[in-house]
Amino acid sequence: MKGAKDEGFKTVLVCKKDRTSLYKRFKFIDDIFEIDQNSESISPECQEYLKENGCILIPHGSLIAYSDIDYIEQLTVPIFGNKWILRWEADRNLKQELMTYAGLTTPQAVKSKYDIDRLCIVKLHGAAGGRGYFLAWNRETFEKGALDLIKQKVIKSEDDLYIQEYVKGVPVYLHYFYSSINNEIEFLGVDRRYETDIDGLGRIPASHQLGIGIQTSSYNVIGNFPLVLRESLLGKVYSMGENFVQAAKQLVPPGMIGPFCLEGVCDASGNFVTFEFSARIVAGTNLYVMGSPYSSLIYDDPMSMGRRIALEIKNAQKNTDLKVILT
Ligand code: ADP
């Protein structure tokens, strides 16, 4: 929204009642549409309001995490980017299909708890922000972790879990912007996450960890760290992004439009293993409200991801047709 304001747009924030007092503090938010506390998505009234005011909706993670994807697809308020690709982000099977089609290396899926023969990460279905994930290295550790989650009422049964090979390396989240108008990909930033409990474990000595019987550890995101990549990795980063854009064009027309993020681990040989993508702006881009080391190589002005979206909307208005960047 700050970026939209910097590019001269008026901004409307859609948010739940209990958050309005926070967002009223910021001058770049011109207007707030409050939605009901229990509402999970954009209400029909909200949609009408947005349409009457000529708004373009910018989707983000919460929209996908908390709204029914059929409902998002049926929205008639113009959405920046390709709303059809959001289903491919939300559905684990479709997500895997697109990443494989793009030629990205992905962690091996483990079909059943009986096939666990190495360190694995066990995930919940859907975008859970890493909450409830745990590590298992055999059937017993899987069952123990699953039972903990069942007791905590996080899941109903083991069937709600998805097992994947654990990739050793360091996590990296690559922020891209694809301009379908210029047919050009821009790499605008990279971050890593600060996750509890996993990033806090190192503060407890190993002997104590064993003593207090820590078994499961969640990967709940608390914040993000900025990162600059070793320069020799950048070539690979660009080709991964380009391959993803090509694959999206073929599998989910009109393809990727605007911001997206490839999320994975870089191993000791400098290979990226991608386990997720986000087909819209991600929270890690908040690090770079004043631009990033990478955006500064492309733009003289401080270019945040939000501002880049706004710029694309302006370019479409001026040079082609708004319709090419909306769905
Ligand atoms: P979400 O999409 O729900 O936010 P992620 O899939 O991004 O969750 O993962 C949460 C955490 O788990 C991240 O720290 C990520 O690095 C780690 N992670 C996910 N999959 C793997 C994997 N296959 N190997 C190693 N770490 C992983």
mmCIF file of C-alpha atoms and ligand atoms in Angstrom:
data_model
loop_
_atom_site.group_PDB
_atom_site.id
_atom_site.type_symbol
_atom_site.label_atom_id
_atom_site.label_comp_id
_atom_site.label_asym_id
_atom_site.label_seq_id
_atom_site.Cartn_x
_atom_site.Cartn_y
_atom_site.Cartn_z
ATOM 1 C CA MET A 1 0.000 0.000 0.000
ATOM 2 C CA LYS A 2 2.932 2.292 0.713
ATOM 3 C CA GLY A 3 4.237 1.542 -2.775
ATOM 4 C CA ALA A 4 0.837 2.219 -4.336
ATOM 5 C CA LYS A 5 0.677 5.541 -2.529
ATOM 6 C CA ASP A 6 4.197 6.460 -3.678
ATOM 7 C CA GLU A 7 3.057 5.873 -7.260
ATOM 8 C CA GLY A 8 0.078 8.204 -6.769
ATOM 9 C CA PHE A 9 -2.778 5.750 -6.199
ATOM 10 C CA LYS A 10 -5.466 6.023 -3.547
ATOM 11 C CA THR A 11 -5.503 3.010 -1.260
ATOM 12 C CA VAL A 12 -8.250 0.997 0.435
ATOM 13 C CA LEU A 13 -7.431 -1.587 3.061
ATOM 14 C CA VAL A 14 -9.789 -4.504 3.659
ATOM 15 C CA CYS A 15 -9.357 -5.757 7.204
ATOM 16 C CA LYS A 16 -11.018 -7.268 10.225
ATOM 17 C CA LYS A 17 -12.370 -4.930 12.927
ATOM 18 C CA ASP A 18 -9.766 -5.800 15.542
ATOM 19 C CA ARG A 19 -6.951 -4.666 13.253
ATOM 20 C CA THR A 20 -8.268 -1.271 12.204
ATOM 21 C CA SER A 21 -6.778 0.599 15.158
ATOM 22 C CA LEU A 22 -3.333 -0.577 14.052
ATOM 23 C CA TYR A 23 -3.749 0.367 10.401
ATOM 24 C CA LYS A 24 -5.316 3.769 11.136
ATOM 25 C CA ARG A 25 -1.843 4.859 12.266
ATOM 26 C CA PHE A 26 -0.494 4.899 8.699
ATOM 27 C CA LYS A 27 -1.059 7.853 6.406
ATOM 28 C CA PHE A 28 -0.602 5.893 3.191
ATOM 29 C CA ILE A 29 -3.890 4.086 3.898
ATOM 30 C CA ASP A 30 -6.641 6.379 2.603
ATOM 31 C CA ASP A 31 -9.622 4.239 3.443
ATOM 32 C CA ILE A 32 -10.405 1.109 5.448
ATOM 33 C CA PHE A 33 -13.229 -1.324 4.713
ATOM 34 C CA GLU A 34 -13.904 -3.307 7.869
ATOM 35 C CA ILE A 35 -15.050 -6.869 7.470
ATOM 36 C CA ASP A 36 -16.810 -8.876 10.103
ATOM 37 C CA GLN A 37 -14.595 -10.491 12.731
ATOM 38 C CA ASN A 38 -15.807 -13.971 11.791
ATOM 39 C CA SER A 39 -15.777 -13.416 8.072
ATOM 40 C CA GLU A 40 -13.170 -15.518 6.303
ATOM 41 C CA SER A 41 -13.011 -13.592 3.091
ATOM 42 C CA ILE A 42 -14.100 -10.557 1.159
ATOM 43 C CA SER A 43 -17.825 -10.236 1.781
ATOM 44 C CA PRO A 44 -20.238 -9.488 -1.097
ATOM 45 C CA GLU A 45 -20.752 -5.973 0.362
ATOM 46 C CA CYS A 46 -17.037 -5.424 0.433
ATOM 47 C CA GLN A 47 -16.746 -6.550 -3.142
ATOM 48 C CA GLU A 48 -19.462 -4.095 -4.209
ATOM 49 C CA TYR A 49 -17.686 -1.295 -2.366
ATOM 50 C CA LEU A 50 -14.391 -2.095 -4.083
ATOM 51 C CA LYS A 51 -16.043 -2.185 -7.506
ATOM 52 C CA GLU A 52 -17.919 1.084 -6.950
ATOM 53 C CA ASN A 53 -14.624 2.740 -6.073
ATOM 54 C CA GLY A 54 -12.764 1.397 -9.097
ATOM 55 C CA CYS A 55 -10.372 -0.701 -7.003
ATOM 56 C CA ILE A 56 -7.901 -3.331 -8.083
ATOM 57 C CA LEU A 57 -7.502 -6.087 -5.492
ATOM 58 C CA ILE A 58 -3.941 -7.118 -4.677
ATOM 59 C CA PRO A 59 -4.024 -10.706 -3.379
ATOM 60 C CA HIS A 60 -1.712 -11.820 -0.567
ATOM 61 C CA GLY A 61 -1.097 -14.916 1.550
ATOM 62 C CA SER A 62 -3.952 -14.472 4.012
ATOM 63 C CA LEU A 63 -6.508 -14.218 1.217
ATOM 64 C CA ILE A 64 -5.427 -17.666 0.047
ATOM 65 C CA ALA A 65 -4.967 -19.188 3.494
ATOM 66 C CA TYR A 66 -8.364 -18.157 4.830
ATOM 67 C CA SER A 67 -10.648 -17.955 1.779
ATOM 68 C CA ASP A 68 -12.204 -20.717 -0.183
ATOM 69 C CA ILE A 69 -10.407 -20.854 -3.509
ATOM 70 C CA ASP A 70 -13.694 -21.326 -5.468
ATOM 71 C CA TYR A 71 -14.887 -18.091 -3.881
ATOM 72 C CA ILE A 72 -11.731 -16.212 -4.904
ATOM 73 C CA GLU A 73 -12.105 -17.438 -8.479
ATOM 74 C CA GLN A 74 -15.685 -16.161 -8.579
ATOM 75 C CA LEU A 75 -14.844 -12.657 -7.363
ATOM 76 C CA THR A 76 -15.784 -10.056 -9.950
ATOM 77 C CA VAL A 77 -13.660 -7.235 -8.545
ATOM 78 C CA PRO A 78 -10.587 -6.949 -10.805
ATOM 79 C CA ILE A 79 -7.627 -8.819 -9.301
ATOM 80 C CA PHE A 80 -4.042 -7.894 -10.106
ATOM 81 C CA GLY A 81 -2.296 -10.922 -11.640
ATOM 82 C CA ASN A 82 -3.634 -14.337 -12.557
ATOM 83 C CA LYS A 83 -6.223 -15.417 -9.996
ATOM 84 C CA TRP A 84 -6.416 -18.887 -11.557
ATOM 85 C CA ILE A 85 -2.868 -19.664 -10.465
ATOM 86 C CA LEU A 86 -3.814 -19.185 -6.790
ATOM 87 C CA ARG A 87 -5.507 -22.607 -6.871
ATOM 88 C CA TRP A 88 -2.183 -24.085 -7.994
ATOM 89 C CA GLU A 89 -0.531 -22.514 -4.983
ATOM 90 C CA ALA A 90 -3.186 -23.717 -2.531
ATOM 91 C CA ASP A 91 -3.405 -27.342 -3.755
ATOM 92 C CA ARG A 92 -0.344 -29.462 -2.950
ATOM 93 C CA ASN A 93 -0.743 -31.750 -5.978
ATOM 94 C CA LEU A 94 -1.206 -28.947 -8.487
ATOM 95 C CA LYS A 95 1.674 -27.089 -6.866
ATOM 96 C CA GLN A 96 3.965 -30.077 -7.313
ATOM 97 C CA GLU A 97 2.818 -30.487 -10.937
ATOM 98 C CA LEU A 98 3.723 -26.909 -11.817
ATOM 99 C CA MET A 99 7.108 -27.025 -10.082
ATOM 100 C CA THR A 100 7.981 -30.311 -11.804
ATOM 101 C CA TYR A 101 6.840 -28.945 -15.187
ATOM 102 C CA ALA A 102 9.110 -25.937 -14.603
ATOM 103 C CA GLY A 103 12.037 -28.306 -14.158
ATOM 104 C CA LEU A 104 12.632 -27.221 -10.552
ATOM 105 C CA THR A 105 14.312 -29.731 -8.266
ATOM 106 C CA THR A 106 11.839 -30.594 -5.515
ATOM 107 C CA PRO A 107 12.136 -32.756 -2.373
ATOM 108 C CA GLN A 108 11.021 -36.324 -2.800
ATOM 109 C CA ALA A 109 7.534 -37.023 -1.475
ATOM 110 C CA VAL A 110 7.271 -40.023 0.844
ATOM 111 C CA LYS A 111 4.010 -41.904 0.204
ATOM 112 C CA SER A 112 3.548 -43.651 3.524
ATOM 113 C CA LYS A 113 4.969 -43.732 7.033
ATOM 114 C CA TYR A 114 6.286 -47.230 6.249
ATOM 115 C CA ASP A 115 8.564 -45.749 3.570
ATOM 116 C CA ILE A 116 10.353 -43.314 5.892
ATOM 117 C CA ASP A 117 13.998 -44.335 5.645
ATOM 118 C CA ARG A 118 15.757 -40.990 6.104
ATOM 119 C CA LEU A 119 15.176 -37.633 7.792
ATOM 120 C CA CYS A 120 11.772 -36.311 6.699
ATOM 121 C CA ILE A 121 9.708 -33.213 7.371
ATOM 122 C CA VAL A 122 6.037 -33.817 8.074
ATOM 123 C CA LYS A 123 3.674 -31.054 6.969
ATOM 124 C CA LEU A 124 0.020 -30.164 7.259
ATOM 125 C CA HIS A 125 -1.959 -29.660 4.065
ATOM 126 C CA GLY A 126 -2.587 -26.043 3.046
ATOM 127 C CA ALA A 127 -0.602 -22.883 3.742
ATOM 128 C CA ALA A 128 -0.138 -23.213 7.487
ATOM 129 C CA GLY A 129 2.880 -20.930 7.762
ATOM 130 C CA GLY A 130 4.949 -23.897 8.965
ATOM 131 C CA ARG A 131 2.773 -24.331 12.072
ATOM 132 C CA GLY A 132 2.658 -27.916 13.367
ATOM 133 C CA TYR A 133 5.419 -29.236 11.099
ATOM 134 C CA PHE A 134 7.741 -31.813 12.673
ATOM 135 C CA LEU A 135 10.695 -34.004 11.784
ATOM 136 C CA ALA A 136 10.596 -37.807 11.653
ATOM 137 C CA TRP A 137 13.224 -40.374 10.695
ATOM 138 C CA ASN A 138 11.257 -43.600 11.024
ATOM 139 C CA ARG A 139 7.710 -44.854 11.514
ATOM 140 C CA GLU A 140 7.852 -44.498 15.311
ATOM 141 C CA THR A 141 8.940 -40.856 15.302
ATOM 142 C CA PHE A 142 6.257 -40.109 12.709
ATOM 143 C CA GLU A 143 3.537 -41.725 14.839
ATOM 144 C CA LYS A 144 4.741 -39.914 17.955
ATOM 145 C CA GLY A 145 4.638 -36.533 16.185
ATOM 146 C CA ALA A 146 1.236 -37.268 14.644
ATOM 147 C CA LEU A 147 -0.192 -38.306 18.014
ATOM 148 C CA ASP A 148 0.981 -35.043 19.583
ATOM 149 C CA LEU A 149 -0.865 -33.082 16.876
ATOM 150 C CA ILE A 150 -4.002 -35.214 17.273
ATOM 151 C CA LYS A 151 -3.948 -34.602 21.056
ATOM 152 C CA GLN A 152 -3.568 -30.877 20.438
ATOM 153 C CA LYS A 153 -6.536 -31.116 18.016
ATOM 154 C CA VAL A 154 -4.418 -29.657 15.202
ATOM 155 C CA ILE A 155 -5.257 -32.657 12.987
ATOM 156 C CA LYS A 156 -7.899 -35.380 13.077
ATOM 157 C CA SER A 157 -5.792 -38.276 11.851
ATOM 158 C CA GLU A 158 -2.441 -39.186 10.297
ATOM 159 C CA ASP A 159 -4.109 -38.800 6.882
ATOM 160 C CA ASP A 160 -4.010 -35.027 7.368
ATOM 161 C CA LEU A 161 -0.225 -35.118 7.114
ATOM 162 C CA TYR A 162 2.119 -35.026 4.172
ATOM 163 C CA ILE A 163 5.648 -36.480 4.375
ATOM 164 C CA GLN A 164 8.572 -35.096 2.439
ATOM 165 C CA GLU A 165 12.302 -35.768 2.369
ATOM 166 C CA TYR A 166 14.138 -33.208 4.555
ATOM 167 C CA VAL A 167 16.617 -31.240 2.438
ATOM 168 C CA LYS A 168 19.799 -30.285 4.233
ATOM 169 C CA GLY A 169 21.024 -26.807 3.477
ATOM 170 C CA VAL A 170 19.992 -23.240 4.171
ATOM 171 C CA PRO A 171 16.498 -21.902 3.490
ATOM 172 C CA VAL A 172 16.166 -19.153 0.884
ATOM 173 C CA TYR A 173 13.067 -17.346 -0.354
ATOM 174 C CA LEU A 174 13.531 -15.743 -3.765
ATOM 175 C CA HIS A 175 11.340 -12.752 -4.648
ATOM 176 C CA TYR A 176 10.613 -12.239 -8.343
ATOM 177 C CA PHE A 177 8.493 -9.892 -10.389
ATOM 178 C CA TYR A 178 7.470 -10.896 -13.885
ATOM 179 C CA SER A 179 6.336 -8.097 -16.145
ATOM 180 C CA SER A 180 4.065 -9.629 -18.758
ATOM 181 C CA ILE A 181 4.061 -6.218 -20.486
ATOM 182 C CA ASN A 182 7.840 -6.125 -21.004
ATOM 183 C CA ASN A 183 8.172 -9.927 -21.029
ATOM 184 C CA GLU A 184 10.942 -9.532 -18.457
ATOM 185 C CA ILE A 185 11.738 -11.088 -15.142
ATOM 186 C CA GLU A 186 13.161 -9.004 -12.299
ATOM 187 C CA PHE A 187 14.789 -10.537 -9.237
ATOM 188 C CA LEU A 188 13.983 -8.027 -6.492
ATOM 189 C CA GLY A 189 15.094 -9.603 -3.232
ATOM 190 C CA VAL A 190 15.716 -12.614 -1.069
ATOM 191 C CA ASP A 191 15.036 -13.413 2.566
ATOM 192 C CA ARG A 192 15.191 -16.164 5.100
ATOM 193 C CA ARG A 193 12.714 -16.713 7.900
ATOM 194 C CA TYR A 194 12.952 -16.574 11.661
ATOM 195 C CA GLU A 195 10.829 -19.450 12.872
ATOM 196 C CA THR A 196 9.815 -20.659 16.292
ATOM 197 C CA ASP A 197 10.477 -23.186 17.782
ATOM 198 C CA ILE A 198 13.088 -24.367 15.339
ATOM 199 C CA ASP A 199 15.312 -21.246 15.342
ATOM 200 C CA GLY A 200 15.157 -21.079 19.142
ATOM 201 C CA LEU A 201 16.427 -24.602 19.714
ATOM 202 C CA GLY A 202 20.072 -23.546 19.409
ATOM 203 C CA ARG A 203 19.602 -21.417 22.549
ATOM 204 C CA ILE A 204 19.064 -24.560 24.606
ATOM 205 C CA PRO A 205 22.154 -26.798 24.974
ATOM 206 C CA ALA A 206 21.789 -30.254 23.367
ATOM 207 C CA SER A 207 22.061 -32.065 26.709
ATOM 208 C CA HIS A 208 19.147 -29.989 28.065
ATOM 209 C CA GLN A 209 17.128 -30.584 24.904
ATOM 210 C CA LEU A 210 17.411 -34.320 25.485
ATOM 211 C CA GLY A 211 16.707 -33.904 29.176
ATOM 212 C CA ILE A 212 13.425 -32.067 28.687
ATOM 213 C CA GLY A 213 12.396 -34.423 25.894
ATOM 214 C CA ILE A 214 11.839 -31.961 23.042
ATOM 215 C CA GLN A 215 10.247 -34.019 20.279
ATOM 216 C CA THR A 216 8.343 -31.836 17.906
ATOM 217 C CA SER A 217 9.281 -28.349 16.874
ATOM 218 C CA SER A 218 7.129 -26.023 14.865
ATOM 219 C CA TYR A 219 8.234 -23.758 12.030
ATOM 220 C CA ASN A 220 5.916 -20.894 12.845
ATOM 221 C CA VAL A 221 7.128 -17.703 11.147
ATOM 222 C CA ILE A 222 7.849 -14.787 13.494
ATOM 223 C CA GLY A 223 9.856 -12.603 11.149
ATOM 224 C CA ASN A 224 12.204 -12.443 8.174
ATOM 225 C CA PHE A 225 15.908 -11.711 7.729
ATOM 226 C CA PRO A 226 17.365 -9.980 4.678
ATOM 227 C CA LEU A 227 19.832 -11.963 2.606
ATOM 228 C CA VAL A 228 22.229 -11.346 -0.237
ATOM 229 C CA LEU A 229 23.197 -14.395 -2.270
ATOM 230 C CA ARG A 230 26.656 -15.453 -3.268
ATOM 231 C CA GLU A 231 26.894 -13.829 -6.691
ATOM 232 C CA SER A 232 27.701 -17.019 -8.595
ATOM 233 C CA LEU A 233 24.231 -18.332 -7.657
ATOM 234 C CA LEU A 234 22.404 -15.508 -9.417
ATOM 235 C CA GLY A 235 22.483 -17.075 -12.894
ATOM 236 C CA LYS A 236 20.659 -20.090 -11.544
ATOM 237 C CA VAL A 237 18.170 -17.879 -9.699
ATOM 238 C CA TYR A 238 17.209 -16.098 -12.932
ATOM 239 C CA SER A 239 16.867 -19.296 -14.958
ATOM 240 C CA MET A 240 14.700 -20.902 -12.266
ATOM 241 C CA GLY A 241 12.411 -17.863 -12.353
ATOM 242 C CA GLU A 242 12.275 -17.868 -16.146
ATOM 243 C CA ASN A 243 11.473 -21.576 -16.292
ATOM 244 C CA PHE A 244 8.716 -21.074 -13.754
ATOM 245 C CA VAL A 245 7.208 -18.241 -15.815
ATOM 246 C CA GLN A 246 7.322 -20.397 -18.982
ATOM 247 C CA ALA A 247 5.688 -23.344 -17.223
ATOM 248 C CA ALA A 248 2.937 -21.151 -15.740
ATOM 249 C CA LYS A 249 2.189 -19.724 -19.221
ATOM 250 C CA GLN A 250 1.575 -23.202 -20.538
ATOM 251 C CA LEU A 251 -0.246 -24.792 -17.606
ATOM 252 C CA VAL A 252 -2.221 -21.857 -16.191
ATOM 253 C CA PRO A 253 -2.981 -19.229 -18.854
ATOM 254 C CA PRO A 254 -2.464 -16.287 -18.899
ATOM 255 C CA GLY A 255 0.526 -17.376 -16.803
ATOM 256 C CA MET A 256 2.422 -15.663 -14.031
ATOM 257 C CA ILE A 257 1.747 -11.924 -13.837
ATOM 258 C CA GLY A 258 3.567 -9.803 -11.268
ATOM 259 C CA PRO A 259 5.159 -10.970 -8.012
ATOM 260 C CA PHE A 260 5.930 -14.555 -7.074
ATOM 261 C CA CYS A 261 8.317 -16.343 -4.742
ATOM 262 C CA LEU A 262 10.264 -19.594 -5.039
ATOM 263 C CA GLU A 263 10.867 -21.053 -1.602
ATOM 264 C CA GLY A 264 13.416 -23.720 -0.855
ATOM 265 C CA VAL A 265 16.781 -24.761 0.399
ATOM 266 C CA CYS A 266 20.199 -24.259 -1.137
ATOM 267 C CA ASP A 267 22.505 -27.215 -0.477
ATOM 268 C CA ALA A 268 26.264 -27.485 -0.073
ATOM 269 C CA SER A 269 26.783 -27.775 -3.847
ATOM 270 C CA GLY A 270 24.836 -24.591 -4.499
ATOM 271 C CA ASN A 271 21.805 -26.490 -5.813
ATOM 272 C CA PHE A 272 18.365 -25.083 -5.075
ATOM 273 C CA VAL A 273 15.696 -27.530 -3.987
ATOM 274 C CA THR A 274 12.307 -25.815 -4.158
ATOM 275 C CA PHE A 275 9.527 -27.001 -1.862
ATOM 276 C CA GLU A 276 6.974 -24.250 -2.324
ATOM 277 C CA PHE A 277 6.011 -21.304 -4.469
ATOM 278 C CA SER A 278 3.786 -18.343 -3.754
ATOM 279 C CA ALA A 279 2.073 -16.960 -6.821
ATOM 280 C CA ARG A 280 1.650 -13.450 -5.350
ATOM 281 C CA ILE A 281 3.429 -10.952 -3.100
ATOM 282 C CA VAL A 282 4.996 -12.560 0.016
ATOM 283 C CA ALA A 283 5.578 -11.200 3.522
ATOM 284 C CA GLY A 284 9.373 -11.385 3.141
ATOM 285 C CA THR A 285 9.217 -8.483 0.679
ATOM 286 C CA ASN A 286 8.285 -6.247 3.653
ATOM 287 C CA LEU A 287 12.006 -6.129 4.371
ATOM 288 C CA TYR A 288 12.536 -4.016 1.316
ATOM 289 C CA VAL A 289 10.076 -1.130 1.654
ATOM 290 C CA MET A 290 12.992 1.124 0.671
ATOM 291 C CA GLY A 291 14.186 -1.207 -2.088
ATOM 292 C CA SER A 292 16.699 -4.052 -1.893
ATOM 293 C CA PRO A 293 20.306 -4.506 -3.044
ATOM 294 C CA TYR A 294 18.840 -6.209 -6.123
ATOM 295 C CA SER A 295 16.127 -3.654 -6.894
ATOM 296 C CA SER A 296 18.818 -0.927 -6.700
ATOM 297 C CA LEU A 297 20.608 -2.603 -9.603
ATOM 298 C CA ILE A 298 17.517 -2.149 -11.763
ATOM 299 C CA TYR A 299 15.857 1.029 -10.445
ATOM 300 C CA ASP A 300 17.245 4.353 -9.276
ATOM 301 C CA ASP A 301 14.192 4.959 -7.079
ATOM 302 C CA PRO A 302 13.647 2.786 -3.986
ATOM 303 C CA MET A 303 11.521 0.020 -5.487
ATOM 304 C CA SER A 304 9.574 -2.174 -3.099
ATOM 305 C CA MET A 305 7.522 -5.072 -4.426
ATOM 306 C CA GLY A 306 4.364 -3.125 -3.644
ATOM 307 C CA ARG A 307 5.614 -0.139 -5.598
ATOM 308 C CA ARG A 308 6.620 -2.403 -8.497
ATOM 309 C CA ILE A 309 3.042 -3.708 -8.677
ATOM 310 C CA ALA A 310 1.720 -0.150 -8.726
ATOM 311 C CA LEU A 311 4.199 0.790 -11.442
ATOM 312 C CA GLU A 312 3.051 -2.144 -13.566
ATOM 313 C CA ILE A 313 -0.565 -0.997 -13.226
ATOM 314 C CA LYS A 314 0.460 2.501 -14.349
ATOM 315 C CA ASN A 315 2.455 1.110 -17.281
ATOM 316 C CA ALA A 316 -0.489 -0.996 -18.395
ATOM 317 C CA GLN A 317 -2.822 2.030 -18.184
ATOM 318 C CA LYS A 318 -0.408 4.146 -20.203
ATOM 319 C CA ASN A 319 1.007 1.765 -22.776
ATOM 320 C CA THR A 320 -1.373 -1.116 -23.406
ATOM 321 C CA ASP A 321 -4.568 -2.121 -21.710
ATOM 322 C CA LEU A 322 -5.236 -2.674 -18.001
ATOM 323 C CA LYS A 323 -6.959 -5.922 -18.916
ATOM 324 C CA VAL A 324 -3.664 -7.658 -19.709
ATOM 325 C CA ILE A 325 -2.581 -7.606 -16.054
ATOM 326 C CA LEU A 326 -5.961 -8.262 -14.408
ATOM 327 C CA THR A 327 -8.182 -11.316 -14.079
HETATM 328 P P1 ADP B 1 4.448 -22.664 4.689
HETATM 329 O O1 ADP B 1 4.334 -22.676 3.206
HETATM 330 O O2 ADP B 1 3.298 -23.290 5.377
HETATM 331 O O3 ADP B 1 4.822 -21.339 5.215
HETATM 332 P P2 ADP B 1 6.969 -23.928 4.266
HETATM 333 O O4 ADP B 1 6.698 -25.065 3.375
HETATM 334 O O5 ADP B 1 7.509 -22.691 3.665
HETATM 335 O O6 ADP B 1 5.680 -23.593 5.109
HETATM 336 O O7 ADP B 1 7.995 -24.457 5.326
HETATM 337 C C1 ADP B 1 8.148 -24.062 6.677
HETATM 338 C C2 ADP B 1 9.568 -24.384 7.129
HETATM 339 O O8 ADP B 1 9.916 -25.721 6.866
HETATM 340 C C3 ADP B 1 10.649 -23.544 6.467
HETATM 341 O O9 ADP B 1 11.609 -23.197 7.447
HETATM 342 C C4 ADP B 1 11.309 -24.431 5.501
HETATM 343 O O10 ADP B 1 12.660 -24.072 5.387
HETATM 344 C C5 ADP B 1 11.151 -25.795 6.141
HETATM 345 N N1 ADP B 1 11.016 -26.834 5.113
HETATM 346 C C6 ADP B 1 9.912 -27.081 4.364
HETATM 347 N N2 ADP B 1 10.122 -28.134 3.556
HETATM 348 C C7 ADP B 1 11.376 -28.564 3.779
HETATM 349 C C8 ADP B 1 12.178 -29.620 3.254
HETATM 350 N N3 ADP B 1 11.698 -30.466 2.345
HETATM 351 N N4 ADP B 1 13.431 -29.758 3.730
HETATM 352 C C9 ADP B 1 13.905 -28.920 4.681
HETATM 353 N N5 ADP B 1 13.213 -27.916 5.220
HETATM 354 C C10 ADP B 1 11.963 -27.735 4.783
#
